[in-house]
Coordinates of C-alpha atoms and ligand atoms in Angstrom, one line a residue:
X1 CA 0.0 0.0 0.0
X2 CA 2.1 2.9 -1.1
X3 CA 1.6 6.3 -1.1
X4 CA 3.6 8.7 -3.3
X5 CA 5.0 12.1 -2.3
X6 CA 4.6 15.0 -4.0
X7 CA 4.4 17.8 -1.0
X8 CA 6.3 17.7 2.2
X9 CA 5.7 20.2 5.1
X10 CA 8.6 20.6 7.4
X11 CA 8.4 23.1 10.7
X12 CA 11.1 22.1 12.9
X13 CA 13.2 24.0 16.1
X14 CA 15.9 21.2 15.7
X15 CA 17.1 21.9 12.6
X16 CA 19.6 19.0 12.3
X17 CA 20.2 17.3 9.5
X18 CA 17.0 19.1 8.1
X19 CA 19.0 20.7 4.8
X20 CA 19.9 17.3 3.6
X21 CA 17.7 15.5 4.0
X22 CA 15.1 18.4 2.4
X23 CA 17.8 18.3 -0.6
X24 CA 17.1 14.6 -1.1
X25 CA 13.4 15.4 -1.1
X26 CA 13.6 18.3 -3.8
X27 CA 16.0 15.4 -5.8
X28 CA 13.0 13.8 -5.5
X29 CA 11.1 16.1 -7.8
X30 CA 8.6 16.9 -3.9
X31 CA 7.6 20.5 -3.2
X32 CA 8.4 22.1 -0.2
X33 CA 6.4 24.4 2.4
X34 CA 8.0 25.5 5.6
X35 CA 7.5 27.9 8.5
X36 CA 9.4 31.1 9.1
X37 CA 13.0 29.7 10.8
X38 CA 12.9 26.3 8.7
X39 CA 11.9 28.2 5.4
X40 CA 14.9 30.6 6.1
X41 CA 17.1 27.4 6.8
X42 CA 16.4 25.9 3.6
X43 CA 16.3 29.4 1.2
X44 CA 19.8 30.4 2.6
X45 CA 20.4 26.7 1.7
X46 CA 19.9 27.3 -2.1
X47 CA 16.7 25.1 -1.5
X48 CA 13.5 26.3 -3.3
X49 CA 10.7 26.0 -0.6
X50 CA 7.3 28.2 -0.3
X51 CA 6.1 29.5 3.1
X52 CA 3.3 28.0 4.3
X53 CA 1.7 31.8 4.4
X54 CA 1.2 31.0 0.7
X55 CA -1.1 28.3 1.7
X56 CA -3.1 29.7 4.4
X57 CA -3.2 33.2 3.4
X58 CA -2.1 34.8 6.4
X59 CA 1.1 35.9 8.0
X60 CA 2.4 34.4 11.3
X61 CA 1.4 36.3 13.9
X62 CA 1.5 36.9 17.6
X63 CA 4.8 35.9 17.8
X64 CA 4.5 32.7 15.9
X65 CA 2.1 31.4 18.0
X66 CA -0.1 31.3 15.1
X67 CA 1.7 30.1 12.2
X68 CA 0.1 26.5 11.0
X69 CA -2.8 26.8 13.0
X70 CA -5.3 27.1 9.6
X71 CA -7.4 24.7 7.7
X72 CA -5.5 25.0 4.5
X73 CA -2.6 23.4 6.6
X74 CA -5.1 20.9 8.2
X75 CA -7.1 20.1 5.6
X76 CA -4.2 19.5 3.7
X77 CA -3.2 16.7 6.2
X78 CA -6.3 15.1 7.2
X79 CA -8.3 14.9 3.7
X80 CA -9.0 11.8 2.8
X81 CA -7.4 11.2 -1.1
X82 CA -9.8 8.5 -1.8
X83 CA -12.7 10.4 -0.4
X84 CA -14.4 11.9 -3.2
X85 CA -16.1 14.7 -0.8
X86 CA -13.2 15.1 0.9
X87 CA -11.2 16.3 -2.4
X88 CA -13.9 18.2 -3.5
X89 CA -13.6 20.1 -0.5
X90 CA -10.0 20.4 -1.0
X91 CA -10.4 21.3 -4.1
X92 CA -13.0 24.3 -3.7
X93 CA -11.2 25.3 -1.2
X94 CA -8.0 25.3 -2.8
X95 CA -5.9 23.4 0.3
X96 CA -3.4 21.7 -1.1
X97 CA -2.6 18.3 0.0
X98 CA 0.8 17.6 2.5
X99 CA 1.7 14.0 2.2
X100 CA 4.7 14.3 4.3
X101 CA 4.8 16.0 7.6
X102 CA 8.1 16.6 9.1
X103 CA 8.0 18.4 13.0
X104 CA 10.3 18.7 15.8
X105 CA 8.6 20.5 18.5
X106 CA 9.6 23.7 20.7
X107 CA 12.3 22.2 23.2
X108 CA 9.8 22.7 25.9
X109 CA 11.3 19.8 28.4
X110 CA 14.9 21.4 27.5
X111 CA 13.5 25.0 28.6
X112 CA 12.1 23.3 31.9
X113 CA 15.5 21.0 32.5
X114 CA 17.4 24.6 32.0
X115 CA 15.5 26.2 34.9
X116 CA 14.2 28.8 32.7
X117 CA 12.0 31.1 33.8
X118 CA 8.2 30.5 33.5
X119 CA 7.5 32.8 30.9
X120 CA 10.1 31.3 28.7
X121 CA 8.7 27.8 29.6
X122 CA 5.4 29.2 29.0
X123 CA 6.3 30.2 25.2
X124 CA 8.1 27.1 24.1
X125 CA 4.9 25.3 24.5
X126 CA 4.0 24.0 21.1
X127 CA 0.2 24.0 19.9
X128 CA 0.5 24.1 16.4
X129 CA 3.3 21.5 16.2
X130 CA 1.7 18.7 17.9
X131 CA -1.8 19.7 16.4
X132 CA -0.1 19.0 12.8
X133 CA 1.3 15.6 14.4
X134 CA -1.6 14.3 15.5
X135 CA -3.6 15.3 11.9
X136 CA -1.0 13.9 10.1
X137 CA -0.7 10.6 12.5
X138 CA -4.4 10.4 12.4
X139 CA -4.8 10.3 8.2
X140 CA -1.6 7.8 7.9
X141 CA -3.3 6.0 5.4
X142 CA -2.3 8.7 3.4
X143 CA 0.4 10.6 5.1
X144 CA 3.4 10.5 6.7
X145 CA 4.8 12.1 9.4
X146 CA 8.3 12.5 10.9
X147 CA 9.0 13.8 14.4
X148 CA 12.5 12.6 15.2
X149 CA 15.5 13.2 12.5
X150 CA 16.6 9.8 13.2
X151 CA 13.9 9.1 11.0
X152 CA 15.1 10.8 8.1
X153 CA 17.1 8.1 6.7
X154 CA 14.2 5.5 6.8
X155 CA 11.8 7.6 4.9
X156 CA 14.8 8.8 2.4
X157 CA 15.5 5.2 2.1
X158 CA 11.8 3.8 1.2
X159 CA 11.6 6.9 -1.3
X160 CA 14.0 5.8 -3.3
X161 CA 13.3 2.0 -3.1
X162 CA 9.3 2.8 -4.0
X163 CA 10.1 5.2 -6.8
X164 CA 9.1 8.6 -4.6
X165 CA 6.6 6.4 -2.4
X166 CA 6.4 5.7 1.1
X167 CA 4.9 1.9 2.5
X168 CA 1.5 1.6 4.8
X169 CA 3.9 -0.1 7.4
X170 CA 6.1 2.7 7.7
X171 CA 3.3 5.3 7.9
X172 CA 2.3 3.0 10.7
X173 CA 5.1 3.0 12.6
X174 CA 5.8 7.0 12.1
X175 CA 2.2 7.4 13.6
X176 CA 2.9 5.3 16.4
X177 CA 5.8 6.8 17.2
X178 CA 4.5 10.5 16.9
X179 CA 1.7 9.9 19.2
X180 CA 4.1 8.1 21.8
X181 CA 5.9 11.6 21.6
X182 CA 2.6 14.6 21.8
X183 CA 1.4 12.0 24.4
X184 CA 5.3 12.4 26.4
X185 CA 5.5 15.5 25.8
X186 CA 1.6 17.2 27.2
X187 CA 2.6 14.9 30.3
X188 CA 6.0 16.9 30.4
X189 CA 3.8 20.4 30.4
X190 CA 1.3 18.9 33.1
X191 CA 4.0 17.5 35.5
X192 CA 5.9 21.1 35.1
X193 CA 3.0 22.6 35.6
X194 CA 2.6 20.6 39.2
X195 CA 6.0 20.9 40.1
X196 CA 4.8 24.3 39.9
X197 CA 2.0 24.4 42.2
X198 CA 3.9 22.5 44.7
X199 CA 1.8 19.4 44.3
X200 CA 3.3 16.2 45.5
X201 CA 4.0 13.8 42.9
X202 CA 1.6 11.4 42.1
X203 CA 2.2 7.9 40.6
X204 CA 0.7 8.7 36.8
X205 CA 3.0 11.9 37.1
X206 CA 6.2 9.9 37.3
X207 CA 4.2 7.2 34.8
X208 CA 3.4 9.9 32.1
X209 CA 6.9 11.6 32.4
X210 CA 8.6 8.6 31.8
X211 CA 9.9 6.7 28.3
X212 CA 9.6 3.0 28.3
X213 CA 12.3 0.4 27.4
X214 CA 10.5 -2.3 25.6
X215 CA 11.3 -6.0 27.2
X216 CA 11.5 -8.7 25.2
X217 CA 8.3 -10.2 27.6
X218 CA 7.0 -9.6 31.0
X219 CA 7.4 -12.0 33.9
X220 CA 6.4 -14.9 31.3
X221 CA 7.0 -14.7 27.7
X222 CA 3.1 -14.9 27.0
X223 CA 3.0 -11.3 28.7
X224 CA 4.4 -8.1 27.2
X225 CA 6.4 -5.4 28.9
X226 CA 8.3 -2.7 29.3
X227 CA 10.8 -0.5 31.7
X228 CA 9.4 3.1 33.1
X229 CA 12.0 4.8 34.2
X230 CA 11.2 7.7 36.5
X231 CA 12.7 11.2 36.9
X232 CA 13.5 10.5 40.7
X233 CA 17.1 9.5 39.8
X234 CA 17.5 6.9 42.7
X235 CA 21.1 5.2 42.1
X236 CA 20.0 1.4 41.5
X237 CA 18.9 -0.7 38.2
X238 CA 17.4 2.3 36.4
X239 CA 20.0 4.7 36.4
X240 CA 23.0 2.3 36.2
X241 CA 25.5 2.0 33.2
X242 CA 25.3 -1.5 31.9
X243 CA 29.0 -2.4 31.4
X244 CA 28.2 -5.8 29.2
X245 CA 25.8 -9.0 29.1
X246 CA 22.3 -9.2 27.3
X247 CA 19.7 -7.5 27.9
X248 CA 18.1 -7.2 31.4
X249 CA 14.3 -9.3 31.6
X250 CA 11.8 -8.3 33.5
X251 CA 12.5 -10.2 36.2
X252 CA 16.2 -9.4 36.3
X253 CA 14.9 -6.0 36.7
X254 CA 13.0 -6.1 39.4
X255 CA 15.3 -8.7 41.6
X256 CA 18.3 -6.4 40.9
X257 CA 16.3 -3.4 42.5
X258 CA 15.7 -5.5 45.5
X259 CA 19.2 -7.1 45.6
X260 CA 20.1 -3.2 45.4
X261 CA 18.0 -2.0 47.5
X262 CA 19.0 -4.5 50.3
X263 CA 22.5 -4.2 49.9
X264 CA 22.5 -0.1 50.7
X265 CA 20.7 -1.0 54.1
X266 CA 24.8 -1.8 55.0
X267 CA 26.8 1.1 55.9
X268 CA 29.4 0.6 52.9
X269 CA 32.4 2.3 55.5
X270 CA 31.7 -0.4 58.1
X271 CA 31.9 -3.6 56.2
X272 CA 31.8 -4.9 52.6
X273 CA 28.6 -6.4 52.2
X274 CA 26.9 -8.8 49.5
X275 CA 23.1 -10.0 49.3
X276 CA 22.5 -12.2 46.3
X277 CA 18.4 -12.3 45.4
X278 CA 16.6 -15.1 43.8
X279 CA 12.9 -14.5 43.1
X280 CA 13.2 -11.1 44.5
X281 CA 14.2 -12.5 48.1
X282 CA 17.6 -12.5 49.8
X283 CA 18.7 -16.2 49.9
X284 CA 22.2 -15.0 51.2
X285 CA 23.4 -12.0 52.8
X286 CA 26.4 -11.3 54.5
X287 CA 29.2 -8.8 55.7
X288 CA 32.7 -9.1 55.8
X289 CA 36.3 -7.3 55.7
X290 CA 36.6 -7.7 52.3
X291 CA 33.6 -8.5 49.5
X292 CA 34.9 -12.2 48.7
X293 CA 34.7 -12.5 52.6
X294 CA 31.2 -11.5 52.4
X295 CA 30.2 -13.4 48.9
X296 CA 31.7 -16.4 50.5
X297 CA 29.8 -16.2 53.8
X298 CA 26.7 -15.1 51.6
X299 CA 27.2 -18.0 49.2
X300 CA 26.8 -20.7 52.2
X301 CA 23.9 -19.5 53.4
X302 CA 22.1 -20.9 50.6
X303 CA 23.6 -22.3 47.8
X304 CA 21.3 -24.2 45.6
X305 CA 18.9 -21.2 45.5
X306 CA 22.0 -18.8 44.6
X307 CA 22.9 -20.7 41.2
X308 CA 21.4 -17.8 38.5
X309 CA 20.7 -15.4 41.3
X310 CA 21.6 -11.6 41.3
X311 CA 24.5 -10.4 43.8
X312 CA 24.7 -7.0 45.0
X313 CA 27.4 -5.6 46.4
X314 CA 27.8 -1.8 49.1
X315 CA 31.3 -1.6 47.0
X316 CA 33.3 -0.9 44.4
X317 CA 33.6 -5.0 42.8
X318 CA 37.7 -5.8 42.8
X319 CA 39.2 -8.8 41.0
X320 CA 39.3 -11.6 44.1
X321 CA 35.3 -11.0 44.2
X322 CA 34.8 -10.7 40.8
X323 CA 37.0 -14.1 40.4
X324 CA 34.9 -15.9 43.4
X325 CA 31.4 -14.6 41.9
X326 CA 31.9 -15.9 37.8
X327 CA 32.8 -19.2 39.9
X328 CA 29.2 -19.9 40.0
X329 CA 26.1 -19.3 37.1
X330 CA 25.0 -15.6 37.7
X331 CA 22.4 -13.4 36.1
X332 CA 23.3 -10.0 37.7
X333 CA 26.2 -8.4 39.1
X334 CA 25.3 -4.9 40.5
X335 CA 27.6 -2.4 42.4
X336 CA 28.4 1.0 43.0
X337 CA 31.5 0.5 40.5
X338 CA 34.0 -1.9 39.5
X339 CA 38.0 -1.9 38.8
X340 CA 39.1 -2.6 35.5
X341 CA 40.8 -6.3 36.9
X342 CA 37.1 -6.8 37.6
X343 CA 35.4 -5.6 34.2
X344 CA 38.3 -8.0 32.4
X345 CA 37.3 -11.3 34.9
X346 CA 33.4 -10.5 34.3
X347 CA 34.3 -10.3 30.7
X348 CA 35.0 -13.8 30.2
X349 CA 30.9 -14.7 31.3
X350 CA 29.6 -12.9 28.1
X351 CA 26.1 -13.0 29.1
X352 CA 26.4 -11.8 32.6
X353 CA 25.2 -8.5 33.0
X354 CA 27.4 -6.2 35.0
X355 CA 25.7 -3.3 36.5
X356 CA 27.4 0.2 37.4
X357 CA 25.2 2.2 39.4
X358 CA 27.6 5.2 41.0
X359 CA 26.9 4.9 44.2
X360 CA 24.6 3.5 46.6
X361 CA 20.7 4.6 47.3
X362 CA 19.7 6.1 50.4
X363 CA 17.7 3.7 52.9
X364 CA 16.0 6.7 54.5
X365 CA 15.2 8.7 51.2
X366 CA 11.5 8.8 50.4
X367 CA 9.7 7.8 47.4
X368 CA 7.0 6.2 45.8
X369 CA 6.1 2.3 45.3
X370 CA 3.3 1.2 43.5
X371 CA 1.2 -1.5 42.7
X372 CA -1.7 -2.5 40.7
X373 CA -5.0 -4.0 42.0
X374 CA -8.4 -4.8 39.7
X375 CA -8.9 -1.3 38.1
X376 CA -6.6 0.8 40.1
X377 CA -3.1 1.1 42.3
X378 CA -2.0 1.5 45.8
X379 CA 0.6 4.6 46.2
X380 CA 2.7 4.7 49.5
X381 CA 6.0 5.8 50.6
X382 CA 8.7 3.6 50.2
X383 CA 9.8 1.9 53.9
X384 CA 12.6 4.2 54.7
X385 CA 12.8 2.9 58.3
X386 CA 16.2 1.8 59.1
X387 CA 16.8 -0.3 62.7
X388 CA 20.0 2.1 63.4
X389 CA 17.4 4.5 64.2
X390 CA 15.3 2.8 65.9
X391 CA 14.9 2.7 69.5
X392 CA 15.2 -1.0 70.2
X393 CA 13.9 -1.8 73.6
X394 CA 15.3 -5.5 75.8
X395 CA 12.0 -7.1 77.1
X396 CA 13.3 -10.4 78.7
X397 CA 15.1 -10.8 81.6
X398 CA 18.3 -11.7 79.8
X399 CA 19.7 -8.2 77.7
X400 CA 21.5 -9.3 74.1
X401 CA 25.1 -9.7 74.6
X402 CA 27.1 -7.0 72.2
X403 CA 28.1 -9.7 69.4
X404 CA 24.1 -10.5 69.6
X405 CA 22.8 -7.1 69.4
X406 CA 24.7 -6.4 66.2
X407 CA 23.4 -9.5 64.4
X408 CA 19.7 -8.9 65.8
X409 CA 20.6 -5.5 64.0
X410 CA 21.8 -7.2 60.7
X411 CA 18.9 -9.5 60.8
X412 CA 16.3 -6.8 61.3
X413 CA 18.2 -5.0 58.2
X414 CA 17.9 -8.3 55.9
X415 CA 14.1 -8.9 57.2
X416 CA 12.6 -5.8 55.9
X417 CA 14.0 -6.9 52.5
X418 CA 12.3 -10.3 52.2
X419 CA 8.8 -11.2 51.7
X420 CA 6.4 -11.5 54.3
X421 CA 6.3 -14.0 56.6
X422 CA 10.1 -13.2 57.1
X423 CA 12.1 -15.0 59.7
X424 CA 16.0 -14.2 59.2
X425 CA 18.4 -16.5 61.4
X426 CA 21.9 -14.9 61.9
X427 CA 25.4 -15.8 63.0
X428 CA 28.5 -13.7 62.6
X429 CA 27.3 -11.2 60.0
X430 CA 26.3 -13.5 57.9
X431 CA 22.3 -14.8 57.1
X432 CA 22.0 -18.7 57.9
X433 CA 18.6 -19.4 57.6
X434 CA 15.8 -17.1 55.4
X435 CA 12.1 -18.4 55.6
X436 CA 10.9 -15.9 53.2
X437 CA 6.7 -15.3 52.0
X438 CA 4.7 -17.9 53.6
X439 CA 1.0 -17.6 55.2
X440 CA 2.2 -18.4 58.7
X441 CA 4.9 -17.0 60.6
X442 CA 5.1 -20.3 61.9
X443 CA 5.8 -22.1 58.8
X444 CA 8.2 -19.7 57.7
X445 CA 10.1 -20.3 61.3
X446 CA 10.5 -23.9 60.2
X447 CA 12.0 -23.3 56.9
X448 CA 14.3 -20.5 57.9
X449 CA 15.6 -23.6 60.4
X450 CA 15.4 -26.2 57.9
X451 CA 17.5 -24.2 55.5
X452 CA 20.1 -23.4 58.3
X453 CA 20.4 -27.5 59.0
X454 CA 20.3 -28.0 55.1
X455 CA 23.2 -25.2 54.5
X456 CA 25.4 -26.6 57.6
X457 CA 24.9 -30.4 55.6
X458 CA 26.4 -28.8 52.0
X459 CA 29.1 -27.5 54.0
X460 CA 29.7 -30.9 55.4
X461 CA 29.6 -29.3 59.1
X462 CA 28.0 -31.6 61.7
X463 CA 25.7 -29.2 63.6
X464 CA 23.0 -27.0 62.1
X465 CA 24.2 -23.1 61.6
X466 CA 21.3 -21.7 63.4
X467 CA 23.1 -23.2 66.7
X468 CA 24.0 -19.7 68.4
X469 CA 22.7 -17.8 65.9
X470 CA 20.0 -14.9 66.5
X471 CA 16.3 -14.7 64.5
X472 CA 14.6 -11.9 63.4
X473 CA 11.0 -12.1 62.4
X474 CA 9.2 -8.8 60.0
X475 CA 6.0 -8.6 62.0
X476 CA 5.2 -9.5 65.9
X477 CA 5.0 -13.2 66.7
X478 CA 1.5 -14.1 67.3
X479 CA 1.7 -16.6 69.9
X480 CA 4.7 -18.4 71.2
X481 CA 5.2 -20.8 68.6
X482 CA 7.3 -19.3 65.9
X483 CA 9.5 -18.0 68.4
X484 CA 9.8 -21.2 70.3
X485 CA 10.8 -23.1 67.0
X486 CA 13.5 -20.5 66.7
X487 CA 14.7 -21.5 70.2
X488 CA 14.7 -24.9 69.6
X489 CA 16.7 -24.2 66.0
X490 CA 19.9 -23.1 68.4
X491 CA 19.0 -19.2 68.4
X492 CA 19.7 -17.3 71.5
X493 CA 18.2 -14.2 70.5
X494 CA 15.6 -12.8 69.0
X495 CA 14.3 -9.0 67.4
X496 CA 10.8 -8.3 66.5
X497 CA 8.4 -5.2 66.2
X498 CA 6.5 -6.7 69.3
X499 CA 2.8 -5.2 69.5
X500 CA 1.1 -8.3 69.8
X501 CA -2.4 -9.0 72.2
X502 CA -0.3 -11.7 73.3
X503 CA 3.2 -10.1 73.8
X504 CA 3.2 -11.1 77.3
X505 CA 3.0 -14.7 76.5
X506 CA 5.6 -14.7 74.0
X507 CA 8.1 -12.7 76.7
X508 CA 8.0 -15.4 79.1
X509 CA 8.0 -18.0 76.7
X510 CA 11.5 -16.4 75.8
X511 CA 12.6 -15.8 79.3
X512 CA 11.7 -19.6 80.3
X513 CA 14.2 -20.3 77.2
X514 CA 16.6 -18.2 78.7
X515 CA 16.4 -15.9 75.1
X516 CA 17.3 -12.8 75.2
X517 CA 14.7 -10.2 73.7
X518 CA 14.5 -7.0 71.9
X519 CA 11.3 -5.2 70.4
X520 CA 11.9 -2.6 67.8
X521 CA 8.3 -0.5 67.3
X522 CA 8.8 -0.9 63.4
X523 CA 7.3 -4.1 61.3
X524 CA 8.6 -4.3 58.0
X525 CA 6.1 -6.0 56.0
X526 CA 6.9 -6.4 52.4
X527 CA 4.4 -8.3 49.9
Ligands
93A1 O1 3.5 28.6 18.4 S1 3.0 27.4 17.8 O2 2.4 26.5 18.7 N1 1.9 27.8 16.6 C1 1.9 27.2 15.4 O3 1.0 27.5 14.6 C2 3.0 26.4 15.0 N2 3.3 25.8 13.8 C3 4.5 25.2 13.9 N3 4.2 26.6 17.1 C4 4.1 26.1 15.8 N4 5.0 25.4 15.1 C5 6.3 25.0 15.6 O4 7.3 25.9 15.2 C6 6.8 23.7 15.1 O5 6.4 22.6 15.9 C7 8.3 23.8 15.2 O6 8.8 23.4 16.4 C8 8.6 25.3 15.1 C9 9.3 25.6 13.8 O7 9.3 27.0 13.7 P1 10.3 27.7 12.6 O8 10.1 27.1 11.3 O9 9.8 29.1 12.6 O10 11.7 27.6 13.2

């Protein structure tokens, strides 16, 4: 289904590449009508080119914000050419018909970005650009339109291989593609235009302002999807340089955000630290003097889960981590940097993907989550709570020794990161035991032990690694159950919000098993 060319419109404020390729159009034997600045472009050019007063009739006026805005201009674009009222229309009404519409718009989103001042921003709001795109988009069956120059070269390309004609698929995909961009950019004008009135950001803000990455499919390969990446500029899997390795999936997206995530919960001046996600929960987590230290303690937490999991790192990745990490199958390496004896050893796993992000999010920061329900979202501030600021209170008889207290600490840290039920056994910096997203607290208790036993067996150690480790549960145990399975596991020591009807219960249930005891005042439930 071609379409031949015979009249091209061009208006654009980004005049690059515009001479060229308008000289390749006038090779083409196709008549050109510009706007003031693009017809000046082109005449200084040696390029014969009307202005597009000669079709409507009118001068531009009021400082150009009237210039297009006429029905000689959008009749020209909308008029149906196998229509026979629609050309006779045209034709009494002498509009000539534009099969090729070529806009770039007012740089509005560059006036904002350069902190102009709101009068500027006001006047580089385009009306007659985007009202051309959209007529032009709309009637692709006959026209096509062009709104980025990287565009150019396709439409030059199908002109000469169609003798001066343009396909039905390409119109297509030029209409598709100029929609996605007035859509992007009257969201750009609306969310200035908030910022403006100090309103806070609300979720279809940071939705409208952003540009998708198509995936190659969503969380199965029967579903679509695509990457919004917001303005908020949070270091982590949106904003970080991808050094090598295919593309990310969906799901390697969202299990390097939470391997990310978790991994800046560990003050990166302290201790290197290393989580490694699979399924979007921590199935190893641990701390050390160096980051192989910490991978290696991570790695024996769990590792039968960890084989194609995502590790996350609080530093910059060096060569002996790098070398201990490519030992096993990996998806994902993320960290705040890497040396270049690093980049070489990843180098060798071509499809491992090896994330840069800068430097580490903040814990505390704000921000938005979201999620979808049956015909609408939830919208709530991102858990910023950290346990370093919270005021942990002892409630048994026995007070956590000082080893204790910093692993009930670590464990608290790690628990907020998996999903609810979470129970997080502990022992020397280093996660032993993770029951992670199960109906009943107690349930998850039981495999959070049965992983620590299971772990201690791979290592070929005798005793289970929960024995003198500490637990720390996400939410408040209900009765004394969960917590007495913990005991019997080999913790000594246990951190939880507390809150419970029953807290009493549960406190002399952990005094009678000589466990020491600390409440926090903060569940972190995560779903
Ligand atoms: O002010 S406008 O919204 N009114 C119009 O009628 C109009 N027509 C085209 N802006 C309008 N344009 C825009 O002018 C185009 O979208 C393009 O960005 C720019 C090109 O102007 P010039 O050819 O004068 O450099």
């Amino acid at each position: 289904d071609l379409k031949r060319v015979t009249r091209a419109l061009l208006s654009v404020s980004d005049k690059t590449g515009l001479v060229d390729f308008a000289r390749a159009l006038v090779a083409r034997g196709i008549e050109l009508v510009s706007t003031g600045g693009t017809q000046k472009a082109l005449a200084e050019a040696g390029l014969p080119v009307r202005d597009v007063s000669d079709l409507t009739g009118f001068p531009e006026m009021m400082d150009g914000r009237v210039k297009t805005l006429h029905p000689a201009v959008h009749g020209g674009l909308l008029g149906i050419r196998a229509n026979p009222e629609h050309q006779a229309a045209m034709l009494a009404h002498g509009i000539p018909q534009i099969d090729l519409l070529v806009v770039n718009l007012y740089p509005f989103e560059a006036t904002v970005a350069a902190n102009r001042p709101h009068d500027d921003c006001i006047e580089n709001i385009d009306i007659g650009g985007p009202a051309m795109i959209r007529a032009a988009a709309k009637n692709h069956g006959d026209v096509a339109v062009v709104v980025d120059g990287a565009d150019y070269a396709a439409v030059l390309d199908e002109l000469a291989a169609h003798e001066g004609a343009v396909t039905r698929t390409l119109r297509r995909r030029l209409a598709q593609k100029a929609y996605a961009r007035t859509a992007a950019y009257d969201a750009a004008i609306s969310n200035w235009l908030a910022a403006e009135l100090g309103e806070p950001t609300p979720p279809f803000r940071a939705l409208g302002g952003a540009i998708a990455e198509v995936l190659r499919y969503g969380e199965n390969p029967h579903q679509t999807a695509a990457f919004y990446r917001t303005p908020e500029q949070r270091p982590g899997v949106a904003t970080a340089r991808q050094v090598q390795g295919k593309q990310l999936s969906y799901n390697n997206i969202n299990d390097t955000d939470a391997a990310y995530e978790a991994v800046a919960e560990f003050d990166a001046a302290r201790s290197a630290a290393i989580v490694i996600v699979k399924h979007a929960n921590p199935c190893g987590v641990a701390e050390g003097a160096t980051l192989r230290e910490a991978y290696e303690k991570a790695l024996r937490c769990d590792p039968v889960s960890a084989f194609g999991g995502i590790v996350a790192m609080n530093r910059t990745l060096d060569a002996d981590a790098a070398k201990a990490i490519v030992d096993i199958f990996t998806e994902v390496i993320i960290a705040p940097d890497a040396t270049e004896d690093a980049i070489a050893i990843v180098a060798a796993k071509k499809n491992l993907r090896l994330l840069l992000a800068g430097r580490l999010p903040d814990p505390r920061q704000g921000g938005l989550t979201l999620r979808t329900v049956a015909g609408g979202f939830l919208a709530q501030n991102r858990d910023n709570a950290v346990v370093d600021a919270m005021d942990l209170k002892v409630v048994t008889k026995r007070a956590p020794t000082e080893r204790e207290l910093a692993d009930l600490r670590f464990a608290f840290r790690v628990a907020k990161h998996v999903k609810s039920n979470a129970i997080v056994y502990v022992k020397d910096g280093a996660t032993v035991g993770i029951g992670a997203g199960q109906m009943s607290r107690v349930d998850s208790s039981r495999i959070a032990a049965w992983k620590a036993a299971e772990a201690a067996k791979a290592a070929g150690l005798p005793e289970t690694l929960a024995r003198g480790s500490v637990v720390a549960s996400d939410a408040f145990f209900p009765f004394a159950d969960g917590l007495l399975a913990a005991a019997e596991a080999g913790a000594t020591a246990i951190i939880q919000p507390g809150g419970s009807m029953r807290d009493d219960e549960v406190i002399k249930a952990a005094d009678e098993a000589g466990l020491a005891m600390v409440f926090t005042g903060h569940r972190h439930f995560r779903h």
